[in-house]
Amino acid sequence: MAPPLSPPALRRLLLLVLSLLITSVAAENVEEFTEELLLRPLPDRKALAHFHFRSSAPPSAAPSRHHHHFPKAIAQLVHQFHIKELELSFTQGRWNYEQWGGYDPMSTNYAKPPGVELWATFDLPLGEIDATWKNLTHTLSGLFCASINFLESSTAFSSPRWGFKLNEGNLRYGALPREAVCTENLTPWLKLLPCRDKAGIASLLYRPSVYKGYYHSQKLKLASSKSFGIILDQTLTVVLQPDSVRGKQLHSADGQLQPSWSMKDLFNRKLSGKCLVSKSSRVFFEIEKNIVDKVDKSGTEASWTNEIFVLSSAPDRVLKEINNMDGHSSSICEYDVSNYNEDAPLDVGVTWKLPLIWSCTPAPYHANRFLMGSGNERGSISLSFISTNMHKQLFDVSNDCSIKAVVFQVVPWYVKGFLHIDEYPPDANQGFDIPSALVTFPEFNSSRSYPETDSLFVSPLLRTFKEDGVVKSYTEVLLVPLTTPDFSMPYNVITFTCTVLALYFGSLLNALRRRTGEEERELKKAGNPTMLICLPVYDAHISCVI
Amino acid sequence: MAIRHYWSMAAAAVVFRLVLVLFGGDLHLASRPEVSTPLTSIRRLAEGYWLKQASMSPYSGSMYHGSPLLLSVLGPLTKKRSIGHAHIYCSLIFVAVDFIAAMLIRATGHSLQMARNRSLKSLELTEAVVNISAGDIASLIYLWNPWAIVTCVGSCTSPIENLMVVIMIYGACSRLAPLAAFGYVMATHLSLYPAILIVPIILLLGFGPDTPPTKVFHLKFSRARKSDILDDDKSTISRDVPHFSWKPVFHFILWLLFWSCYVLLLSNIILNKVGSLQEMFIKTYGFVLTVTDLSPNIGVLWYFFAEVFDIFRSFFLIVFNMNILFMVLPLAIRLKHRPCFLAFVYTSIVAMLKSYPSVGDSALYLGLLGLFANELAEMQFTFFLFFGYIGVSLLSPVMHNLWIWRGTGNANFYFATGLAYTCLQTVLIVESVSSMIKHDRKLRLLVTP
């Protein structure tokens, strides 16, 4: 018979269980905020910076609970409109799928079409969704200082069942390609963060460098359910050209070096500490699969310092991608911001020693969209797919196989019609913008998984990389010229038409009513000599005919 | 006095159309807004037929706005396509339809001429006026009119509508009540506006074809009575004064009811599972009356309703539709002794003021104008009208091209040609009515010495 546990051991066990319970309960009821930054060099001498902020609020019955650092406006939005999922992105610039990749989780999730894109899933009966969508667009429009309210009319949004995401009819999708994005949209977006842009990773956002970039996209993603509460993901993806003098030196044999850059070059400042309410604050530097491949080929093992490049400081951890497809995997160097402060700021950067040319993995097909034809009578919208032979690398199939692609595009009905002048969009003479088409390849999966070393806490950014995501690409926005009437002419047109009709009406009635005999008799009585001359002329005409 | 080489000219016209249809290639006439309107376009008919084959209502999607009978007759033909001309079988049918219409116009001209000779003989004026075979002229105008040729070749259903109107007039002139009722019901069913032609049809059936005014007859016979000549001829002459006979009119109304029930029954059968009659009425007649489609055409209403302020839209709809109805009564009162001419005037008013006019409607009334070549011999402004029509038909495609294709012009250019065309038609209508009235007055003056 085994001896019972000694009282001290029992007490310790009880304490452990209790503390675990408390921490778990406390963890469930506590709002969390994490901030992360991912940096990556791009093949065409640019740098990608991706900011990821996640706020989560636990599930609660009362909508008006007190929030510590979860933005109250978002919680109220979710409760009022019964939102299950929402994604709103503001993008300026076009993601260059040829150079920056189309197959990794970054380009699948964070490459967005230019302008504003909004889609939302509601937890309501189907009949109420359109009215709720309208109110939602107005609320978001006020919250973010953008004209999202243009999406309220039924010509601007659509309700796809399977082209965009599989749903039961409670999804609404709308896009505004012409919406310009500026600091007025960024400021309310930053206001949703607990530290705003005063402390933490968001303090790196130097506006001139963000808006000088080639692509910037701020995204807000909401997911809400009764089991895990509300999770708010705010991401800002920027592609910048680092202007450093260090990278301009020419190497003799293999061409130009990639520019060496660091956070100071990109954002004009260094990171001097984390946001104090954040649970964790990290900076990641991603070394892509193809770079690792080339570094491995050159002999040395790819770590943070090797023959080809060296990072500015040693990372706290290096995570290698768990990959069973082929041998090569990307690696991520992790820096924990809590180790740095004002006196010893963090400045992550890379210095290139040898020139290196690599390419990012593209999507199976490059999709491009353009207009064809001439004039307004015989035009067409064409979608062209150019194969990148990527399937051969992945599947090693040499004969042609068929690849499934789902194309989702929204073309308003009135693009080729003639409308009343009130129904044209504003500035109709410029033309109409057709939003980007979305091409998905459902057979290809772009997820990447990294080892989870910390069992209590997983990085939200890496967790989004791990999620199953099908490969998606957005095509270009098209500008289609509309055949417009002359908008300045309503009064003139009404006047002209009514004049012509009055001419017809009056002349015909006059012709019917006229009694020429009476006229002649009246004129004879009046003794008008000229009319008397006309009468014999008329008689002479008759005699000629006879 | 018949036209020499009539049959060779008629045959040449048919051969010319056949050549254009078979060997002309794709002239892209179906996309010209002057030729095909939302009501008459065969492309839309093909789309409606496809929808019906896919078990959906042919009126869904606002493409097809015509009759279901046309859908089942012409629909299967639109399926067989060939290289070159898109709807070659339909165009061949339309060549035959045009030829039949021209022959019927000629026969109408003959019966008008016989009635005219009879009445002039009774008035003893046979030498006083011009006498050429108006039926031949009218049918040749109809066959050789470039607009009629373009309509026939250009994939639109206007030739069938014109044929129905001509059948109606021919049947009424020859006192064939079933034929007249058939033509009337079909013409009204295909396009709403020939409904106002019931007035001249009833007058034609009651009084007979065109005669000089009754006042002239009364003047003649009162004079004869005053001169105290008692002859046997007098009784025969007095019997020639036209009086209204109700029997053909009753026959006509009976046949009208029969044919309209038949047409509605056929439409119901064709639309059996896919649509309903109410939807058909809303999408055909409702579409015509409310001017829903604002694509440009040779009239003026498209631009008007694209630019009019919204609060006035229903007011102006009522005004424009009443404009057509308003002239029915005054014209009928003044021209009741000439019902065939009245039918011509109504046709030309409808062609001018309808919601979606096309050159096919003008081809009809220009052909009918030839029937009155004798009476309208002294019409003024013929030179201006002739070259005006030519000018409009040349300028209109140019202005359309400038607006839609090149973008160097704007919609006002095209609208201006539409306005000019409407003014020309106004001048034609007013002048023809005045010269007919003058002709009657001339007859009256000839009778009274």
XYZ file of N, CA and C in Angstrom, chain A residues 4-124:
363
model
N 0.435 7.610 2.066
C -0.221 8.856 1.633
C 0.810 9.977 1.535
N 0.507 11.013 0.757
C 1.420 12.136 0.577
C 1.608 12.853 1.896
N 2.844 13.246 2.152
C 3.118 13.936 3.413
C 2.430 15.289 3.386
N 2.024 15.803 4.533
C 1.304 17.079 4.594
C 2.039 18.210 3.888
N 3.379 18.386 4.008
C 4.003 19.514 3.288
C 3.854 19.327 1.765
N 4.036 18.119 1.323
C 3.911 17.893 -0.124
C 2.483 18.167 -0.585
N 1.560 17.750 0.263
C 0.164 17.969 -0.091
C -0.113 19.460 -0.160
N 0.402 20.190 0.829
C 0.175 21.620 0.840
C 0.776 22.270 -0.395
N 1.984 21.835 -0.773
C 2.650 22.408 -1.938
C 1.838 22.128 -3.203
N 1.344 20.884 -3.249
C 0.550 20.503 -4.421
C -0.690 21.375 -4.524
N -1.349 21.541 -3.342
C -2.563 22.343 -3.316
C -2.261 23.767 -3.748
N -1.142 24.307 -3.241
C -0.758 25.675 -3.589
C -0.531 25.811 -5.089
N 0.151 24.793 -5.651
C 0.443 24.841 -7.080
C -0.846 24.843 -7.892
N -1.757 23.916 -7.483
C -3.025 23.815 -8.221
C -3.795 25.128 -8.121
N -3.808 25.668 -6.882
C -4.546 26.899 -6.656
C -3.972 28.040 -7.496
N -2.626 28.130 -7.485
C -2.016 29.235 -8.238
C -2.263 29.084 -9.726
N -2.222 27.843 -10.195
C -2.499 27.636 -11.611
C -3.925 28.057 -11.935
N -4.826 27.636 -11.014
C -6.230 27.994 -11.229
C -6.386 29.500 -11.272
N -5.751 30.146 -10.278
C -5.909 31.600 -10.202
C -5.346 32.263 -11.451
N -4.140 31.799 -11.826
C -3.537 32.448 -12.999
C -4.384 32.197 -14.246
N -4.924 30.964 -14.328
C -5.719 30.707 -15.530
C -6.978 31.538 -15.511
N -7.598 31.588 -14.311
C -8.817 32.397 -14.238
C -8.466 33.850 -14.486
N -7.375 34.254 -13.836
C -6.982 35.647 -14.042
C -6.653 35.897 -15.505
N -5.993 34.919 -16.100
C -5.648 35.113 -17.504
C -6.906 35.214 -18.353
N -7.937 34.445 -17.972
C -9.151 34.517 -18.779
C -9.818 35.848 -18.620
N -9.789 36.438 -17.485
C -10.567 37.641 -17.280
C -9.787 38.906 -17.509
N -8.602 38.791 -17.982
C -7.776 39.978 -18.102
C -7.608 40.319 -19.559
N -7.643 41.633 -19.849
C -7.388 42.065 -21.218
C -5.892 42.012 -21.485
N -5.557 41.628 -22.685
C -4.148 41.506 -23.034
C -3.838 42.353 -24.224
N -2.593 42.825 -24.242
C -2.149 43.600 -25.390
C -0.734 43.174 -25.720
N -0.481 42.833 -26.964
C 0.879 42.494 -27.380
C 1.221 43.321 -28.605
N 2.505 43.637 -28.726
C 2.927 44.391 -29.907
C 4.158 43.714 -30.493
N 4.214 43.664 -31.803
C 5.316 43.009 -32.496
C 5.658 43.766 -33.751
N 6.924 43.624 -34.148
C 7.375 44.246 -35.399
C 8.195 43.217 -36.142
N 7.927 43.061 -37.440
C 8.682 42.119 -38.258
C 9.398 42.909 -39.337
N 10.692 42.662 -39.477
C 11.458 43.341 -40.515
C 11.988 42.303 -41.472
N 11.994 42.663 -42.731
C 12.493 41.697 -43.712
C 13.082 42.439 -44.894
N 14.248 42.037 -45.373
C 14.748 42.671 -46.597
C 14.062 42.070 -47.815
N 13.812 42.929 -48.829
C 13.159 42.481 -50.044
C 14.165 42.438 -51.188
N 13.935 41.585 -52.200
C 14.949 41.404 -53.241
C 15.265 42.653 -54.048
N 14.313 43.589 -54.178
C 14.591 44.738 -55.029
C 15.023 45.947 -54.204
N 15.937 45.721 -53.245
C 16.591 46.771 -52.488
C 15.640 47.552 -51.598
N 14.518 46.929 -51.249
C 13.603 47.612 -50.344
C 13.512 46.814 -49.056
N 12.840 47.364 -48.094
C 12.689 46.700 -46.812
C 11.226 46.699 -46.425
N 10.793 45.581 -45.845
C 9.409 45.451 -45.408
C 9.376 45.557 -43.899
N 8.466 46.383 -43.384
C 8.278 46.491 -41.938
C 6.812 46.214 -41.658
N 6.559 45.309 -40.745
C 5.185 44.896 -40.481
C 4.930 45.022 -38.995
N 4.036 45.916 -38.604
C 3.690 46.137 -37.207
C 2.434 45.349 -36.897
N 2.438 44.669 -35.786
C 1.279 43.849 -35.441
C 0.915 44.113 -33.995
N -0.285 44.640 -33.748
C -0.743 44.920 -32.387
C -1.992 44.109 -32.135
N -2.009 43.359 -31.077
C -3.210 42.587 -30.774
C -3.726 42.955 -29.406
N -5.035 43.255 -29.368
C -5.728 43.541 -28.117
C -6.815 42.523 -27.972
N -6.928 41.948 -26.796
C -8.032 41.000 -26.656
C -8.822 41.334 -25.417
N -10.094 41.201 -25.505
C -10.985 41.443 -24.366
C -11.727 40.155 -24.073
N -11.821 39.767 -22.804
C -12.485 38.513 -22.478
C -13.987 38.626 -22.708
N -14.668 37.493 -22.820
C -16.119 37.549 -23.046
C -16.820 38.076 -21.808
N -17.794 38.894 -22.038
C -18.529 39.433 -20.899
C -19.985 39.562 -21.308
N -20.832 39.497 -20.297
C -22.260 39.585 -20.607
C -22.668 41.019 -20.864
N -22.164 41.922 -20.021
C -22.610 43.308 -20.138
C -21.781 44.040 -21.182
N -22.386 44.707 -22.120
C -21.610 45.405 -23.149
C -20.901 46.638 -22.620
N -21.348 47.165 -21.531
C -20.744 48.419 -21.096
C -19.834 48.206 -19.903
N -19.043 47.146 -19.972
C -18.102 46.940 -18.879
C -16.965 47.938 -19.009
N -16.209 48.057 -17.969
C -15.078 48.970 -18.002
C -13.904 48.276 -18.676
N -13.279 48.974 -19.605
C -12.140 48.401 -20.312
C -10.870 49.057 -19.819
N -9.837 48.243 -19.634
C -8.561 48.808 -19.225
C -7.796 49.368 -20.397
N -7.451 48.519 -21.313
C -6.800 49.057 -22.497
C -7.389 48.548 -23.804
N -8.495 47.861 -23.749
C -9.163 47.521 -25.004
C -9.971 48.740 -25.444
N -9.913 49.152 -26.704
C -10.630 50.371 -27.110
C -12.141 50.200 -26.982
N -12.740 51.145 -26.265
C -14.167 51.046 -25.970
C -15.004 51.187 -27.236
N -14.511 51.997 -28.160
C -15.283 52.199 -29.380
C -15.476 50.889 -30.126
N -14.417 50.064 -30.150
C -14.518 48.800 -30.881
C -15.461 47.846 -30.163
N -15.369 47.816 -28.821
C -16.253 46.904 -28.095
C -17.716 47.282 -28.327
N -17.970 48.573 -28.325
C -19.354 49.010 -28.552
C -19.818 48.678 -29.964
N -18.872 48.834 -30.916
C -19.192 48.509 -32.307
C -19.604 47.050 -32.435
N -18.806 46.176 -31.782
C -19.070 44.743 -31.927
C -20.410 44.391 -31.313
N -20.686 44.983 -30.142
C -21.932 44.613 -29.481
C -23.143 45.196 -30.165
N -22.988 46.412 -30.719
C -24.167 47.035 -31.300
C -24.551 46.375 -32.619
N -23.551 46.017 -33.424
C -23.863 45.492 -34.742
C -23.757 43.984 -34.816
N -23.526 43.323 -33.694
C -23.484 41.861 -33.664
C -22.507 41.320 -34.684
N -21.287 41.814 -34.626
C -20.296 41.443 -35.625
C -19.619 40.159 -35.189
N -19.523 39.238 -36.145
C -18.765 38.029 -35.837
C -17.310 38.192 -36.264
N -17.150 38.730 -37.484
C -15.797 38.971 -37.989
C -15.837 40.228 -38.816
N -14.766 40.998 -38.782
C -14.720 42.210 -39.581
C -13.289 42.455 -39.987
N -13.108 42.930 -41.194
C -11.759 43.307 -41.615
C -11.868 44.585 -42.431
N -11.105 45.579 -42.042
C -11.121 46.880 -42.717
C -9.687 47.239 -43.009
N -9.385 47.498 -44.279
C -8.002 47.843 -44.611
C -7.978 49.109 -45.434
N -6.972 49.935 -45.140
C -6.696 51.149 -45.902
C -5.336 50.955 -46.535
N -5.281 51.018 -47.853
C -4.024 50.714 -48.533
C -3.705 51.792 -49.543
N -2.433 52.111 -49.615
C -1.980 53.012 -50.669
C -0.826 52.318 -51.360
N -0.901 52.180 -52.675
C 0.161 51.479 -53.392
C -0.280 50.063 -53.712
N 0.466 49.436 -54.569
C 0.118 48.090 -54.987
C 1.216 47.133 -54.576
N 0.808 46.005 -54.001
C 1.768 44.985 -53.593
C 2.362 44.359 -54.845
N 3.668 44.391 -54.942
C 4.363 43.912 -56.133
C 4.552 42.409 -56.023
N 3.594 41.650 -56.578
C 3.655 40.206 -56.400
C 4.854 39.578 -57.078
N 5.360 40.233 -58.112
C 6.493 39.635 -58.822
C 7.759 39.689 -58.004
N 7.945 40.809 -57.274
C 9.215 40.966 -56.551
C 9.111 40.573 -55.088
N 7.989 40.841 -54.468
C 7.899 40.690 -53.030
C 7.248 39.385 -52.618
N 6.927 38.542 -53.565
C 6.404 37.225 -53.227
C 4.900 37.192 -53.214
N 4.385 35.989 -53.507
C 2.951 35.819 -53.460
C 2.559 34.559 -52.725
N 3.525 33.860 -52.126
C 3.211 32.550 -51.573
C 3.363 32.502 -50.061
N 3.881 33.567 -49.443
C 4.113 33.483 -48.008
C 2.933 34.085 -47.254
N 2.837 33.828 -45.962
C 1.689 34.317 -45.200
C 1.587 35.837 -45.225
N 2.700 36.517 -45.367
C 2.656 37.987 -45.396
C 1.885 38.465 -46.605
N 2.181 37.936 -47.779
C 1.500 38.446 -48.961
C 0.085 37.900 -49.046
N -0.179 36.776 -48.430
C -1.539 36.249 -48.481
C -2.464 37.048 -47.573
N -1.989 37.367 -46.382
C -2.877 38.020 -45.433
C -2.792 39.530 -45.453
N -1.639 40.073 -45.788
C -1.446 41.501 -45.594
C -1.239 42.281 -46.873
N -1.299 41.642 -48.033
C -1.272 42.377 -49.296
C -2.699 42.685 -49.668
N -3.085 43.943 -49.600
C -4.481 44.314 -49.760
C -4.654 45.176 -50.996
N -5.865 45.263 -51.559
C -6.052 46.089 -52.758
C -5.998 47.566 -52.416
N -5.627 48.404 -53.379
C -5.534 49.838 -53.096
C -6.884 50.421 -52.712
N -6.836 51.356 -51.780
C -8.080 51.990 -51.355
C -8.563 51.342 -50.073
N -9.859 51.328 -49.913
C -10.484 50.791 -48.710
C -11.146 49.470 -49.063
N -10.939 48.472 -48.228
C -11.666 47.212 -48.402
C -12.293 46.875 -47.072
N -13.574 46.539 -47.106
C -14.275 46.229 -45.864
C -15.109 44.999 -46.104
N -14.962 44.014 -45.232
C -15.914 42.916 -45.260
C -16.256 42.562 -43.834
N -17.474 42.082 -43.644
C -17.935 41.798 -42.287
C -18.925 40.651 -42.317
N -18.868 39.831 -41.255
C -19.829 38.751 -41.063
C -20.640 39.084 -39.831
N -21.947 38.965 -39.963
C -22.824 39.370 -38.871
C -23.509 38.175 -38.263
N -23.889 38.319 -37.009
C -24.567 37.265 -36.288
C -26.031 37.633 -36.149
N -26.689 37.859 -37.276
C -28.049 38.360 -37.256
C -28.882 37.562 -38.251
